[in-house]
Amino acid sequence: MEQPIISLRDVNTYYGESHILQSVSLDVFRGEVVSLLGRNGVGKTTTLQTILGVPSPRSGEIRFKGEIISGIKTSDIVRRGLGWVPQGHRIFPTLSVSENLTLAASRARPGSWTLPKIYDYFPRLQERRNARGDALSGGEQQMLAIARALVQNPDMFLMDEPSEGLSPRLVQEVGDLIKDLNRQGVSILLVEQNLHFALDMADRVLIMNKGAIVFQGKPEQIRTNPLLCGQLLGVSMGKEPRSGLVN
Ligand SMILES: Nc1ncnc2c1ncn2[C@@H]1O[C@H](COP(=O)(O)OP(=O)(O)O)[C@@H](O)[C@H]1O
Ligand SMILES: [Mg+2]
């Protein structure tokens, strides 16, 4: 039986008295790209943050590479090989590109992604290495956010809406990057609002509604199921190929 790289079992997360994640169970197997979809506010970001330990789940079990990680500090979880690309391309705005990357590299696990290799792979970041984070375009910030996670040599990425706010050309670029990293063996749990992008990337798709996983299947099953698209995702397929989800 194939080992999941990450697995959640009956995970319940609260913000104060609000019960957000409702018995969430999911697996991502080694080498997979799994897209986690759902309308705004259903708990996608909370799922990724719960995996990273903040907020910590009130009950349930989270395993990464077979070991329980619930209760472990976020920085230690990252050090074990879980890369985090937060929503809104969050980088350090007052630090330069090179300072952002050097900081991440100083905490990195050993591996093939060194700073020179990162600059090779992202020539635009090399050109912009002295620019401050807040002087970068949205696309450059997203590349930096991904590069910063990558230089830590993760076995798996958690990516929160990497296509958000990017032009179609840059969405394509981020998509090519995700596929390339996946070909190199990185597993990815991808949270998205852009349905077409998410389906293009994914080996498997999960749909979340009101804090629970309500559908698991292949991208094809969603493309051919208007009910799923309409009720759970708030989009109709086929009319507008580049549309995102309606909130
Ligand atoms: N820090 C927080 N404190 C209280 N409630 C929060 C917090 N973050 C998110 N929530 C609530 O949790 C629910 C799920 O949010 P989130 O996981 O961000 O959804 P998504 O990423 O799917 O848009 C929403 O109702 C949101 O208002
Ligand atoms: Mg979110």
mmCIF file of C-alpha atoms and ligand atoms in Angstrom:
data_model
loop_
_atom_site.group_PDB
_atom_site.id
_atom_site.type_symbol
_atom_site.label_atom_id
_atom_site.label_comp_id
_atom_site.label_asym_id
_atom_site.label_seq_id
_atom_site.Cartn_x
_atom_site.Cartn_y
_atom_site.Cartn_z
ATOM 1 C CA MET A 1 0.000 0.000 0.000
ATOM 2 C CA GLU A 2 1.313 3.411 -0.995
ATOM 3 C CA GLN A 3 2.312 5.664 1.915
ATOM 4 C CA PRO A 4 0.745 9.098 2.098
ATOM 5 C CA ILE A 5 3.294 11.880 2.532
ATOM 6 C CA ILE A 6 0.681 13.731 4.526
ATOM 7 C CA SER A 7 -2.484 12.491 6.158
ATOM 8 C CA LEU A 8 -5.161 14.124 8.273
ATOM 9 C CA ARG A 9 -7.615 12.033 10.269
ATOM 10 C CA ASP A 10 -10.738 13.538 11.823
ATOM 11 C CA VAL A 11 -9.120 16.905 12.350
ATOM 12 C CA ASN A 12 -11.232 19.494 14.168
ATOM 13 C CA THR A 13 -10.064 23.090 14.381
ATOM 14 C CA TYR A 14 -11.674 25.977 16.231
ATOM 15 C CA TYR A 15 -11.210 29.733 16.266
ATOM 16 C CA GLY A 16 -12.449 30.491 19.764
ATOM 17 C CA GLU A 17 -15.932 29.016 19.850
ATOM 18 C CA SER A 18 -16.236 28.763 16.044
ATOM 19 C CA HIS A 19 -15.908 25.176 14.889
ATOM 20 C CA ILE A 20 -14.109 25.657 11.544
ATOM 21 C CA LEU A 21 -12.652 22.302 10.391
ATOM 22 C CA GLN A 22 -15.215 19.543 10.854
ATOM 23 C CA SER A 23 -13.587 16.105 11.051
ATOM 24 C CA VAL A 24 -11.337 16.690 8.060
ATOM 25 C CA SER A 25 -9.607 13.577 6.729
ATOM 26 C CA LEU A 26 -7.406 13.700 3.664
ATOM 27 C CA ASP A 27 -4.297 12.124 2.164
ATOM 28 C CA VAL A 28 -1.705 13.336 -0.287
ATOM 29 C CA PHE A 29 0.431 10.509 -1.651
ATOM 30 C CA ARG A 30 4.077 10.893 -2.619
ATOM 31 C CA GLY A 31 4.467 12.564 -5.980
ATOM 32 C CA GLU A 32 0.878 13.774 -6.154
ATOM 33 C CA VAL A 33 -0.582 17.203 -6.805
ATOM 34 C CA VAL A 34 -3.870 17.487 -4.926
ATOM 35 C CA SER A 35 -6.020 20.588 -5.400
ATOM 36 C CA LEU A 36 -8.217 21.687 -2.528
ATOM 37 C CA LEU A 37 -11.144 23.701 -3.834
ATOM 38 C CA GLY A 38 -14.122 25.451 -2.332
ATOM 39 C CA ARG A 39 -15.829 28.784 -2.049
ATOM 40 C CA ASN A 40 -14.383 31.635 -0.073
ATOM 41 C CA GLY A 41 -14.488 31.106 3.699
ATOM 42 C CA VAL A 42 -15.034 27.316 3.721
ATOM 43 C CA GLY A 43 -11.776 26.547 5.565
ATOM 44 C CA LYS A 44 -9.093 25.945 2.922
ATOM 45 C CA THR A 45 -6.486 28.260 4.430
ATOM 46 C CA THR A 46 -7.373 26.978 7.896
ATOM 47 C CA THR A 47 -6.643 23.446 6.652
ATOM 48 C CA LEU A 48 -3.141 24.416 5.522
ATOM 49 C CA GLN A 49 -2.495 26.438 8.665
ATOM 50 C CA THR A 50 -3.684 23.589 10.872
ATOM 51 C CA ILE A 51 -1.188 21.281 9.144
ATOM 52 C CA LEU A 52 1.488 23.841 10.044
ATOM 53 C CA GLY A 53 0.323 23.875 13.652
ATOM 54 C CA VAL A 54 -1.191 27.366 13.947
ATOM 55 C CA PRO A 55 -4.001 27.112 14.910
ATOM 56 C CA SER A 56 -3.423 23.705 16.448
ATOM 57 C CA PRO A 57 -6.266 21.232 15.979
ATOM 58 C CA ARG A 58 -8.475 20.532 18.974
ATOM 59 C CA SER A 59 -8.674 16.863 18.022
ATOM 60 C CA GLY A 60 -7.566 14.487 15.295
ATOM 61 C CA GLU A 61 -4.245 13.318 13.932
ATOM 62 C CA ILE A 62 -1.876 14.828 11.379
ATOM 63 C CA ARG A 63 1.026 12.778 10.041
ATOM 64 C CA PHE A 64 3.849 13.947 7.762
ATOM 65 C CA LYS A 65 6.051 11.209 6.300
ATOM 66 C CA GLY A 66 4.499 8.788 8.767
ATOM 67 C CA GLU A 67 5.192 10.808 11.916
ATOM 68 C CA ILE A 68 2.635 12.673 13.977
ATOM 69 C CA ILE A 69 3.241 16.419 13.685
ATOM 70 C CA SER A 70 0.288 17.787 15.662
ATOM 71 C CA GLY A 71 1.749 19.686 18.610
ATOM 72 C CA ILE A 72 5.111 20.352 16.934
ATOM 73 C CA LYS A 73 6.356 23.927 16.362
ATOM 74 C CA THR A 74 5.792 25.321 12.847
ATOM 75 C CA SER A 75 9.505 25.962 12.321
ATOM 76 C CA ASP A 76 10.252 22.330 13.178
ATOM 77 C CA ILE A 77 7.557 21.103 10.800
ATOM 78 C CA VAL A 78 9.096 23.224 8.031
ATOM 79 C CA ARG A 79 12.525 21.845 8.901
ATOM 80 C CA ARG A 80 11.170 18.334 8.431
ATOM 81 C CA GLY A 81 10.502 19.211 4.790
ATOM 82 C CA LEU A 82 7.138 20.903 4.530
ATOM 83 C CA GLY A 83 7.326 24.052 2.393
ATOM 84 C CA TRP A 84 4.778 26.832 2.885
ATOM 85 C CA VAL A 85 3.722 29.326 0.218
ATOM 86 C CA PRO A 86 1.210 31.580 1.995
ATOM 87 C CA GLN A 87 -1.828 33.293 0.495
ATOM 88 C CA GLY A 88 -1.244 36.792 -0.893
ATOM 89 C CA HIS A 89 2.421 36.158 -1.834
ATOM 90 C CA ARG A 90 3.577 37.179 1.610
ATOM 91 C CA ILE A 91 7.270 37.998 1.682
ATOM 92 C CA PHE A 92 9.259 40.438 3.827
ATOM 93 C CA PRO A 93 8.385 43.785 2.159
ATOM 94 C CA THR A 94 11.265 45.812 3.580
ATOM 95 C CA LEU A 95 13.924 43.209 2.783
ATOM 96 C CA SER A 96 15.467 42.868 -0.652
ATOM 97 C CA VAL A 97 14.974 39.806 -2.819
ATOM 98 C CA SER A 98 18.415 38.540 -1.872
ATOM 99 C CA GLU A 99 17.817 39.192 1.851
ATOM 100 C CA ASN A 100 14.505 37.324 1.695
ATOM 101 C CA LEU A 101 16.217 34.369 0.053
ATOM 102 C CA THR A 102 19.333 34.397 2.231
ATOM 103 C CA LEU A 103 17.166 34.402 5.350
ATOM 104 C CA ALA A 104 15.238 31.383 4.111
ATOM 105 C CA ALA A 105 18.430 29.623 3.020
ATOM 106 C CA SER A 106 19.983 30.136 6.457
ATOM 107 C CA ARG A 107 17.284 27.870 7.898
ATOM 108 C CA ALA A 108 17.327 25.398 5.029
ATOM 109 C CA ARG A 109 17.644 21.655 5.090
ATOM 110 C CA PRO A 110 20.537 20.400 3.009
ATOM 111 C CA GLY A 111 19.527 19.539 -0.540
ATOM 112 C CA SER A 112 19.982 20.331 -4.187
ATOM 113 C CA TRP A 113 18.282 23.767 -4.065
ATOM 114 C CA THR A 114 21.122 26.144 -3.218
ATOM 115 C CA LEU A 115 20.960 29.933 -3.688
ATOM 116 C CA PRO A 116 22.922 29.870 -6.972
ATOM 117 C CA LYS A 117 20.597 27.187 -8.308
ATOM 118 C CA ILE A 118 17.560 29.234 -7.259
ATOM 119 C CA TYR A 119 18.893 32.307 -9.128
ATOM 120 C CA ASP A 120 19.569 30.119 -12.134
ATOM 121 C CA TYR A 121 16.051 28.779 -12.056
ATOM 122 C CA PHE A 122 14.439 32.216 -11.468
ATOM 123 C CA PRO A 123 16.446 34.606 -13.697
ATOM 124 C CA ARG A 124 13.980 37.406 -12.938
ATOM 125 C CA LEU A 125 14.816 37.195 -9.231
ATOM 126 C CA GLN A 126 18.496 37.323 -10.108
ATOM 127 C CA GLU A 127 17.880 40.554 -12.066
ATOM 128 C CA ARG A 128 15.827 41.993 -9.211
ATOM 129 C CA ARG A 129 17.954 40.715 -6.349
ATOM 130 C CA ASN A 130 18.608 44.174 -4.861
ATOM 131 C CA ALA A 131 14.991 45.357 -5.128
ATOM 132 C CA ARG A 132 12.902 45.549 -1.968
ATOM 133 C CA GLY A 133 10.064 43.074 -1.611
ATOM 134 C CA ASP A 134 7.449 45.806 -1.784
ATOM 135 C CA ALA A 135 8.901 47.134 -5.063
ATOM 136 C CA LEU A 136 8.246 43.842 -6.853
ATOM 137 C CA SER A 137 5.265 43.179 -9.109
ATOM 138 C CA GLY A 138 2.647 40.667 -7.937
ATOM 139 C CA GLY A 139 4.144 38.021 -10.198
ATOM 140 C CA GLU A 140 7.668 38.649 -8.923
ATOM 141 C CA GLN A 141 6.434 38.494 -5.325
ATOM 142 C CA GLN A 142 4.777 35.152 -6.033
ATOM 143 C CA MET A 143 7.982 33.807 -7.597
ATOM 144 C CA LEU A 144 9.907 35.013 -4.554
ATOM 145 C CA ALA A 145 7.401 33.392 -2.185
ATOM 146 C CA ILE A 146 7.821 30.095 -4.031
ATOM 147 C CA ALA A 147 11.608 30.450 -4.296
ATOM 148 C CA ARG A 148 11.831 31.141 -0.571
ATOM 149 C CA ALA A 149 10.022 27.901 0.220
ATOM 150 C CA LEU A 150 11.998 26.012 -2.418
ATOM 151 C CA VAL A 151 15.443 26.994 -1.109
ATOM 152 C CA GLN A 152 14.546 25.093 2.073
ATOM 153 C CA ASN A 153 14.455 21.880 0.024
ATOM 154 C CA PRO A 154 10.965 20.689 0.924
ATOM 155 C CA ASP A 155 9.593 17.231 0.129
ATOM 156 C CA MET A 156 6.163 18.755 -0.029
ATOM 157 C CA PHE A 157 4.613 22.160 -0.691
ATOM 158 C CA LEU A 158 1.486 23.652 0.799
ATOM 159 C CA MET A 159 0.480 26.433 -1.616
ATOM 160 C CA ASP A 160 -2.323 28.839 -0.845
ATOM 161 C CA GLU A 161 -3.814 30.404 -3.980
ATOM 162 C CA PRO A 162 -0.557 30.951 -5.883
ATOM 163 C CA SER A 163 -2.442 32.184 -8.963
ATOM 164 C CA GLU A 164 -4.365 34.877 -7.058
ATOM 165 C CA GLY A 165 -4.102 38.338 -8.584
ATOM 166 C CA LEU A 166 -1.764 37.292 -11.409
ATOM 167 C CA SER A 167 -2.173 38.002 -15.108
ATOM 168 C CA PRO A 168 -3.019 35.004 -17.322
ATOM 169 C CA ARG A 169 0.581 34.895 -18.543
ATOM 170 C CA LEU A 170 1.936 34.710 -15.003
ATOM 171 C CA VAL A 171 -0.684 32.158 -13.967
ATOM 172 C CA GLN A 172 0.674 30.042 -16.809
ATOM 173 C CA GLU A 173 4.226 30.595 -15.552
ATOM 174 C CA VAL A 174 3.321 29.565 -12.011
ATOM 175 C CA GLY A 175 1.528 26.528 -13.454
ATOM 176 C CA ASP A 176 4.611 25.484 -15.430
ATOM 177 C CA LEU A 177 6.672 25.907 -12.283
ATOM 178 C CA ILE A 178 4.322 23.725 -10.225
ATOM 179 C CA LYS A 179 4.403 21.006 -12.873
ATOM 180 C CA ASP A 180 8.179 21.166 -13.097
ATOM 181 C CA LEU A 181 8.642 20.920 -9.320
ATOM 182 C CA ASN A 182 6.213 18.024 -9.230
ATOM 183 C CA ARG A 183 8.191 16.233 -11.979
ATOM 184 C CA GLN A 184 11.223 16.610 -9.725
ATOM 185 C CA GLY A 185 9.381 14.672 -7.034
ATOM 186 C CA VAL A 186 7.820 17.371 -4.838
ATOM 187 C CA SER A 187 4.309 16.553 -3.626
ATOM 188 C CA ILE A 188 1.896 19.485 -3.566
ATOM 189 C CA LEU A 189 -1.310 20.348 -1.750
ATOM 190 C CA LEU A 190 -2.645 23.268 -3.742
ATOM 191 C CA VAL A 191 -5.446 25.519 -2.505
ATOM 192 C CA GLU A 192 -7.099 27.412 -5.343
ATOM 193 C CA GLN A 193 -10.023 29.608 -6.288
ATOM 194 C CA ASN A 194 -9.127 29.430 -9.979
ATOM 195 C CA LEU A 195 -10.987 26.273 -10.981
ATOM 196 C CA HIS A 196 -9.437 25.749 -14.407
ATOM 197 C CA PHE A 197 -5.942 26.242 -13.060
ATOM 198 C CA ALA A 198 -6.588 23.869 -10.147
ATOM 199 C CA LEU A 199 -8.011 21.156 -12.405
ATOM 200 C CA ASP A 200 -5.105 21.527 -14.853
ATOM 201 C CA MET A 201 -2.558 20.995 -12.095
ATOM 202 C CA ALA A 202 -4.204 18.219 -10.133
ATOM 203 C CA ASP A 203 -3.896 14.460 -10.064
ATOM 204 C CA ARG A 204 -6.764 14.489 -7.589
ATOM 205 C CA VAL A 205 -9.213 17.088 -6.330
ATOM 206 C CA LEU A 206 -10.860 17.660 -2.956
ATOM 207 C CA ILE A 207 -13.795 19.993 -2.476
ATOM 208 C CA MET A 208 -14.453 21.582 0.866
ATOM 209 C CA ASN A 209 -17.727 23.051 2.055
ATOM 210 C CA LYS A 210 -18.422 24.526 5.502
ATOM 211 C CA GLY A 211 -15.244 23.053 6.957
ATOM 212 C CA ALA A 212 -15.745 19.510 5.675
ATOM 213 C CA ILE A 213 -14.395 17.597 2.682
ATOM 214 C CA VAL A 214 -17.511 16.873 0.648
ATOM 215 C CA PHE A 215 -16.018 15.471 -2.557
ATOM 216 C CA GLN A 216 -12.875 13.615 -3.626
ATOM 217 C CA GLY A 217 -12.188 12.578 -7.178
ATOM 218 C CA LYS A 218 -10.391 13.118 -10.453
ATOM 219 C CA PRO A 219 -10.397 16.507 -12.217
ATOM 220 C CA GLU A 220 -12.458 14.917 -15.004
ATOM 221 C CA GLN A 221 -15.295 14.135 -12.596
ATOM 222 C CA ILE A 222 -15.592 17.815 -11.780
ATOM 223 C CA ARG A 223 -15.333 19.018 -15.371
ATOM 224 C CA THR A 224 -18.280 16.821 -16.278
ATOM 225 C CA ASN A 225 -20.418 17.543 -13.221
ATOM 226 C CA PRO A 226 -22.269 20.862 -13.440
ATOM 227 C CA LEU A 227 -23.946 20.223 -10.103
ATOM 228 C CA LEU A 228 -20.627 20.113 -8.255
ATOM 229 C CA CYS A 229 -19.427 23.196 -10.078
ATOM 230 C CA GLY A 230 -22.604 25.131 -9.489
ATOM 231 C CA GLN A 231 -23.443 24.261 -5.913
ATOM 232 C CA LEU A 232 -20.060 23.784 -4.315
ATOM 233 C CA LEU A 233 -17.835 25.984 -6.390
ATOM 234 C CA GLY A 234 -20.233 28.633 -7.652
ATOM 235 C CA VAL A 235 -19.113 28.437 -11.273
ATOM 236 C CA SER A 236 -20.486 27.029 -14.473
ATOM 237 C CA MET A 237 -17.983 25.140 -16.582
ATOM 238 C CA GLY A 238 -17.301 25.783 -20.212
ATOM 239 C CA LYS A 239 -18.598 29.297 -20.659
ATOM 240 C CA GLU A 240 -15.621 31.312 -19.628
ATOM 241 C CA PRO A 241 -12.422 29.294 -19.737
ATOM 242 C CA ARG A 242 -10.377 31.592 -17.511
ATOM 243 C CA SER A 243 -12.944 32.446 -14.848
ATOM 244 C CA GLY A 244 -12.182 31.909 -11.183
ATOM 245 C CA LEU A 245 -14.620 30.895 -8.507
ATOM 246 C CA VAL A 246 -17.354 33.266 -7.511
ATOM 247 C CA ASN A 247 -17.226 34.056 -3.818
HETATM 248 N N1 LIG B 1 -7.876 34.166 12.635
HETATM 249 C C1 LIG B 1 -9.188 33.881 12.569
HETATM 250 N N2 LIG B 1 -10.007 34.112 13.623
HETATM 251 C C2 LIG B 1 -11.329 33.816 13.563
HETATM 252 N N3 LIG B 1 -11.928 33.289 12.485
HETATM 253 C C3 LIG B 1 -11.176 33.042 11.400
HETATM 254 C C4 LIG B 1 -9.776 33.320 11.375
HETATM 255 N N4 LIG B 1 -9.291 32.978 10.173
HETATM 256 C C5 LIG B 1 -10.333 32.499 9.470
HETATM 257 N N5 LIG B 1 -11.475 32.536 10.204
HETATM 258 C C6 LIG B 1 -12.805 32.073 9.771
HETATM 259 O O1 LIG B 1 -12.695 30.703 9.466
HETATM 260 C C7 LIG B 1 -13.461 30.384 8.306
HETATM 261 C C8 LIG B 1 -12.568 29.728 7.279
HETATM 262 O O2 LIG B 1 -11.627 30.686 6.792
HETATM 263 P P1 LIG B 1 -10.472 30.305 5.769
HETATM 264 O O3 LIG B 1 -9.841 29.040 6.194
HETATM 265 O O4 LIG B 1 -9.606 31.495 5.656
HETATM 266 O O5 LIG B 1 -11.318 30.077 4.437
HETATM 267 P P2 LIG B 1 -10.820 29.958 2.908
HETATM 268 O O6 LIG B 1 -9.342 29.887 2.894
HETATM 269 O O7 LIG B 1 -11.500 28.724 2.405
HETATM 270 O O8 LIG B 1 -11.346 31.172 2.216
HETATM 271 C C9 LIG B 1 -14.103 31.686 7.845
HETATM 272 O O9 LIG B 1 -15.416 31.733 8.340
HETATM 273 C C10 LIG B 1 -13.242 32.745 8.486
HETATM 274 O O10 LIG B 1 -13.997 33.897 8.744
HETATM 275 MG MG MG B 2 -7.939 31.221 2.011
#
